[in-house]
Each structure stands twice: as structure tokens, then as C-alpha cells.
């Protein structure tokens, strides 16, 4: 939610840019970890990487992405990939 993001970070000079840069830096690695986890059936890696993605997405108030990451985190936590 762009409006929530902007209103949350408007008082923090440059924090919005810093958060965005961190996301762009770490996102490719997190996505690769999740792909590997799904391909190899590594539940712990899926749980951890999805949890990280959930936190990163929540910084942007991206509710659909947060919910999807949460679902992947639960799959990793349960170990049930079916």
C-alpha cells in the first residue's frame, strides 16, 4: 500500500530509500533460496526464507505479498509440500 508506506516513512528522512535499497539488494537471494527449498524439499530453508520475505514485504505494507509469504512459511513449518 503506497499511501501507508509513504505516510509511515515521511518523517524519516531517507528511510524510505534505505528500506527500498535493502529490499532490492536482498530480494534476489531470498527468492533463489525459496526456489532451491521448493526444488529440494528443504522445509527449514523455505520456512526461513519465506519468513524473511514476509518481513521485507511488510515494510512496504504489501499485504498480498505478506500473506503469500506467510502461506509459504506455514508450508515450510509443516514440512508438507503437497
Coordinates of N, CA, C and O in Angstrom, one line a residue:
X1 N 0.9 -1.2 0.0 CA 0.0 0.0 0.0 C 0.9 1.2 0.0 O 1.5 1.6 1.0
X2 N 1.0 1.9 -1.1 CA 1.9 3.0 -1.3 C 1.6 4.2 -0.3 O 2.5 4.8 0.2
X3 N 0.3 4.4 -0.1 CA 0.0 5.5 0.8 C 0.4 5.3 2.2 O 0.9 6.1 2.9
X4 N 0.2 4.0 2.7 CA 0.6 3.7 4.0 C 2.1 3.8 4.1 O 2.7 4.3 5.1
X5 N 2.8 3.2 3.1 CA 4.3 3.3 3.1 C 4.8 4.7 3.2 O 5.6 5.1 4.0
X6 N 4.2 5.6 2.4 CA 4.7 7.0 2.3 C 4.3 7.7 3.6 O 5.2 8.5 4.2
X7 N 3.2 7.5 4.2 CA 2.8 8.1 5.4 C 3.6 7.6 6.6 O 4.0 8.4 7.5
X8 N 4.0 6.4 6.6 CA 4.8 5.8 7.7 C 6.3 6.4 7.7 O 6.8 6.6 8.7
X9 N 6.8 6.5 6.5 CA 8.2 6.9 6.4 C 8.5 8.4 6.0 O 9.6 8.8 5.9
X10 N 7.4 9.2 5.9 CA 7.6 10.6 5.5 C 8.4 11.4 6.5 O 9.1 12.3 6.1
X11 N 8.3 11.1 7.8 CA 9.1 11.8 8.8 C 10.5 11.4 8.9 O 11.4 12.1 9.4
X12 N 10.8 10.2 8.4 CA 12.2 9.6 8.5 C 12.9 10.0 7.2 O 12.8 9.3 6.2
X13 N 13.7 11.0 7.3 CA 14.5 11.5 6.1 C 15.4 10.4 5.5 O 16.3 9.9 6.1
X14 N 15.0 9.9 4.3 CA 15.8 8.9 3.6 C 15.5 7.5 4.0 O 16.1 6.6 3.4
X15 N 14.7 7.2 5.0 CA 14.5 5.9 5.4 C 13.8 5.1 4.3 O 14.1 3.9 4.1
X16 N 12.9 5.7 3.6 CA 12.1 5.0 2.6 C 13.1 4.5 1.5 O 13.0 3.4 1.0
X17 N 14.1 5.4 1.2 CA 15.1 5.0 0.2 C 15.9 3.9 0.7 O 16.2 2.9 0.0
X18 N 16.3 4.0 2.0 CA 17.2 2.9 2.6 C 16.5 1.6 2.6 O 17.0 0.5 2.2
X19 N 15.2 1.6 3.0 CA 14.4 0.3 3.0 C 14.3 -0.2 1.6 O 14.4 -1.4 1.4
X20 N 14.1 0.6 0.6 CA 13.9 0.2 -0.7 C 15.2 -0.4 -1.3 O 15.2 -1.5 -1.9
X21 N 16.3 0.2 -0.9 CA 17.7 -0.3 -1.4 C 17.9 -1.7 -0.7 O 18.5 -2.6 -1.4
X22 N 17.6 -1.8 0.5 CA 17.8 -3.1 1.2 C 17.0 -4.2 0.6 O 17.5 -5.3 0.4
X23 N 15.8 -3.9 0.2 CA 14.9 -4.8 -0.4 C 15.5 -5.3 -1.7 O 15.6 -6.5 -2.0
X24 N 15.9 -4.3 -2.6 CA 16.4 -4.6 -3.9 C 17.7 -5.4 -3.8 O 18.0 -6.3 -4.6
X25 N 18.5 -5.2 -2.7 CA 19.7 -5.9 -2.5 C 19.5 -7.4 -2.1 O 20.1 -8.3 -2.6
X26 N 18.5 -7.6 -1.2 CA 18.3 -8.9 -0.7 C 17.3 -9.8 -1.3 O 17.3 -11.0 -1.2
X27 N 16.3 -9.2 -2.0 CA 15.2 -9.9 -2.7 C 15.7 -11.0 -3.6 O 15.2 -12.1 -3.5
X28 N 16.6 -10.8 -4.5 CA 17.0 -11.9 -5.4 C 17.6 -13.1 -4.6 O 17.2 -14.3 -5.0
X29 N 18.3 -12.9 -3.6 CA 18.8 -14.0 -2.8 C 17.7 -14.8 -2.1 O 17.7 -16.0 -2.1
X30 N 16.8 -14.1 -1.5 CA 15.7 -14.7 -0.8 C 14.8 -15.5 -1.8 O 14.4 -16.7 -1.5
X31 N 14.6 -15.0 -3.0 CA 13.8 -15.7 -4.0 C 14.5 -17.0 -4.4 O 13.9 -18.0 -4.6
X32 N 15.8 -16.9 -4.6 CA 16.6 -18.0 -5.0 C 16.6 -19.1 -3.9 O 16.4 -20.3 -4.2
X33 N 16.7 -18.7 -2.7 CA 16.6 -19.6 -1.6 C 15.3 -20.3 -1.6 O 15.2 -21.6 -1.3
X34 N 14.2 -19.6 -1.8 CA 12.9 -20.3 -1.8 C 12.8 -21.2 -3.0 O 12.2 -22.3 -2.9
X35 N 13.3 -20.9 -4.2 CA 13.3 -21.8 -5.3 C 14.0 -23.1 -5.0 O 13.6 -24.2 -5.3
X36 N 15.2 -22.9 -4.4 CA 16.0 -24.1 -4.0 C 15.3 -24.9 -3.0 O 15.2 -26.2 -3.1
X37 N 14.7 -24.3 -2.0 CA 14.0 -25.0 -1.0 C 12.8 -25.8 -1.6 O 12.6 -27.0 -1.2
X38 N 12.1 -25.2 -2.5 CA 10.9 -25.9 -3.1 C 11.4 -27.0 -4.0 O 10.8 -28.1 -4.0
X39 N 12.5 -26.8 -4.7 CA 13.0 -27.8 -5.6 C 13.6 -29.0 -4.9 O 13.4 -30.2 -5.3
X40 N 14.2 -28.7 -3.7 CA 14.9 -29.8 -3.0 C 14.1 -30.3 -1.8 O 14.5 -31.2 -1.1
X41 N 12.9 -29.7 -1.6 CA 12.1 -30.2 -0.4 C 12.7 -29.8 0.9 O 12.5 -30.5 1.9
X42 N 13.4 -28.7 1.0 CA 14.1 -28.2 2.2 C 13.1 -27.3 3.0 O 13.0 -26.1 2.7
X43 N 12.4 -27.9 3.9 CA 11.3 -27.2 4.6 C 11.9 -26.1 5.5 O 11.3 -25.0 5.5
X44 N 13.0 -26.3 6.2 CA 13.6 -25.3 7.0 C 14.0 -24.1 6.2 O 13.7 -23.0 6.6
X45 N 14.6 -24.3 5.1 CA 15.1 -23.2 4.2 C 13.8 -22.4 3.7 O 13.9 -21.2 3.7
X46 N 12.8 -23.2 3.3 CA 11.6 -22.5 2.9 C 11.0 -21.7 4.0 O 10.6 -20.5 3.8
X47 N 10.9 -22.2 5.2 CA 10.3 -21.5 6.3 C 11.1 -20.2 6.6 O 10.5 -19.1 6.7
X48 N 12.4 -20.3 6.7 CA 13.2 -19.2 7.0 C 13.2 -18.1 5.9 O 13.1 -16.9 6.2
X49 N 13.3 -18.5 4.6 CA 13.4 -17.5 3.6 C 12.0 -16.9 3.4 O 11.9 -15.7 3.1
X50 N 10.9 -17.6 3.5 CA 9.6 -17.1 3.4 C 9.3 -16.1 4.6 O 8.7 -15.0 4.4
X51 N 9.8 -16.4 5.8 CA 9.7 -15.5 6.9 C 10.4 -14.2 6.6 O 9.9 -13.1 6.9
X52 N 11.6 -14.3 6.1 CA 12.4 -13.1 5.8 C 11.6 -12.3 4.7 O 11.5 -11.1 4.9
X53 N 11.1 -12.9 3.7 CA 10.4 -12.2 2.7 C 9.1 -11.5 3.2 O 8.8 -10.4 2.9
X54 N 8.5 -12.2 4.1 CA 7.3 -11.7 4.8 C 7.6 -10.4 5.5 O 6.9 -9.4 5.4
X55 N 8.7 -10.4 6.2 CA 9.2 -9.2 6.9 C 9.6 -8.1 6.0 O 9.2 -6.9 6.2
X56 N 10.3 -8.4 4.9 CA 10.6 -7.4 3.9 C 9.4 -6.8 3.3 O 9.3 -5.6 3.1
X57 N 8.5 -7.6 2.9 CA 7.3 -7.1 2.3 C 6.4 -6.3 3.2 O 5.8 -5.3 2.8
X58 N 6.4 -6.6 4.5 CA 5.6 -5.9 5.4 C 6.2 -4.4 5.6 O 5.4 -3.5 5.9
X59 N 7.4 -4.2 5.3 CA 8.0 -2.9 5.4 C 7.3 -2.0 4.3 O 7.3 -0.7 4.5
X60 N 6.8 -2.6 3.3 CA 6.1 -1.8 2.2 C 4.6 -1.9 2.3 O 3.9 -1.4 1.4
X61 N 4.1 -2.5 3.4 CA 2.6 -2.6 3.6 C 2.0 -3.3 2.4 O 0.9 -3.0 2.0
X62 N 2.8 -4.3 1.8 CA 2.3 -5.1 0.7 C 1.6 -6.3 1.2 O 2.1 -7.4 1.2
X63 N 0.3 -6.1 1.6 CA -0.5 -7.2 2.2 C -0.6 -8.4 1.4 O -0.4 -9.5 2.0
X64 N -0.9 -8.4 0.1 CA -1.0 -9.7 -0.6 C 0.4 -10.4 -0.6 O 0.4 -11.7 -0.5
X65 N 1.5 -9.7 -0.7 CA 2.8 -10.4 -0.7 C 3.1 -11.0 0.7 O 3.7 -12.0 0.8
X66 N 2.7 -10.2 1.7 CA 2.9 -10.7 3.1 C 2.1 -12.0 3.3 O 2.6 -13.0 3.9
X67 N 0.9 -12.0 2.8 CA 0.0 -13.2 3.0 C 0.6 -14.4 2.3 O 0.6 -15.5 2.8
X68 N 1.0 -14.2 1.1 CA 1.6 -15.3 0.3 C 2.9 -15.8 0.9 O 3.1 -17.0 1.1
X69 N 3.7 -14.9 1.4 CA 4.9 -15.3 2.1 C 4.6 -16.1 3.4 O 5.2 -17.1 3.7
X70 N 3.5 -15.7 4.1 CA 3.1 -16.4 5.3 C 2.6 -17.8 4.9 O 2.9 -18.7 5.7
X71 N 1.9 -17.9 3.8 CA 1.5 -19.3 3.4 C 2.7 -20.2 3.1 O 2.7 -21.3 3.5
X72 N 3.7 -19.6 2.4 CA 4.9 -20.4 2.2 C 5.6 -20.7 3.5 O 6.2 -21.8 3.6
X73 N 5.6 -19.8 4.4 CA 6.3 -20.0 5.7 C 5.6 -21.2 6.4 O 6.2 -22.1 7.0
X74 N 4.3 -21.2 6.4 CA 3.5 -22.3 7.0 C 3.8 -23.6 6.3 O 3.9 -24.7 7.0
X75 N 3.9 -23.6 5.0 CA 4.2 -24.9 4.3 C 5.6 -25.4 4.8 O 5.8 -26.6 5.1
X76 N 6.6 -24.5 4.9 CA 7.9 -24.9 5.4 C 7.8 -25.3 6.8 O 8.5 -26.3 7.1
X77 N 7.1 -24.7 7.6 CA 6.9 -25.1 9.0 C 6.3 -26.5 9.2 O 6.8 -27.3 10.0
X78 N 5.4 -26.8 8.3 CA 4.7 -28.1 8.4 C 5.5 -29.2 7.7 O 5.3 -30.4 8.0
X79 N 6.3 -28.8 6.8 CA 7.1 -29.8 6.0 C 6.3 -30.5 5.0 O 6.7 -31.4 4.3
X80 N 5.0 -30.1 4.8 CA 4.1 -30.7 3.9 C 4.1 -29.9 2.6 O 3.4 -28.9 2.5
X81 N 4.8 -30.4 1.5 CA 4.9 -29.7 0.3 C 3.8 -30.1 -0.7 O 3.8 -29.6 -1.8
X82 N 2.9 -30.9 -0.3 CA 1.8 -31.4 -1.2 C 0.6 -30.5 -1.1 O 0.1 -30.0 -0.3

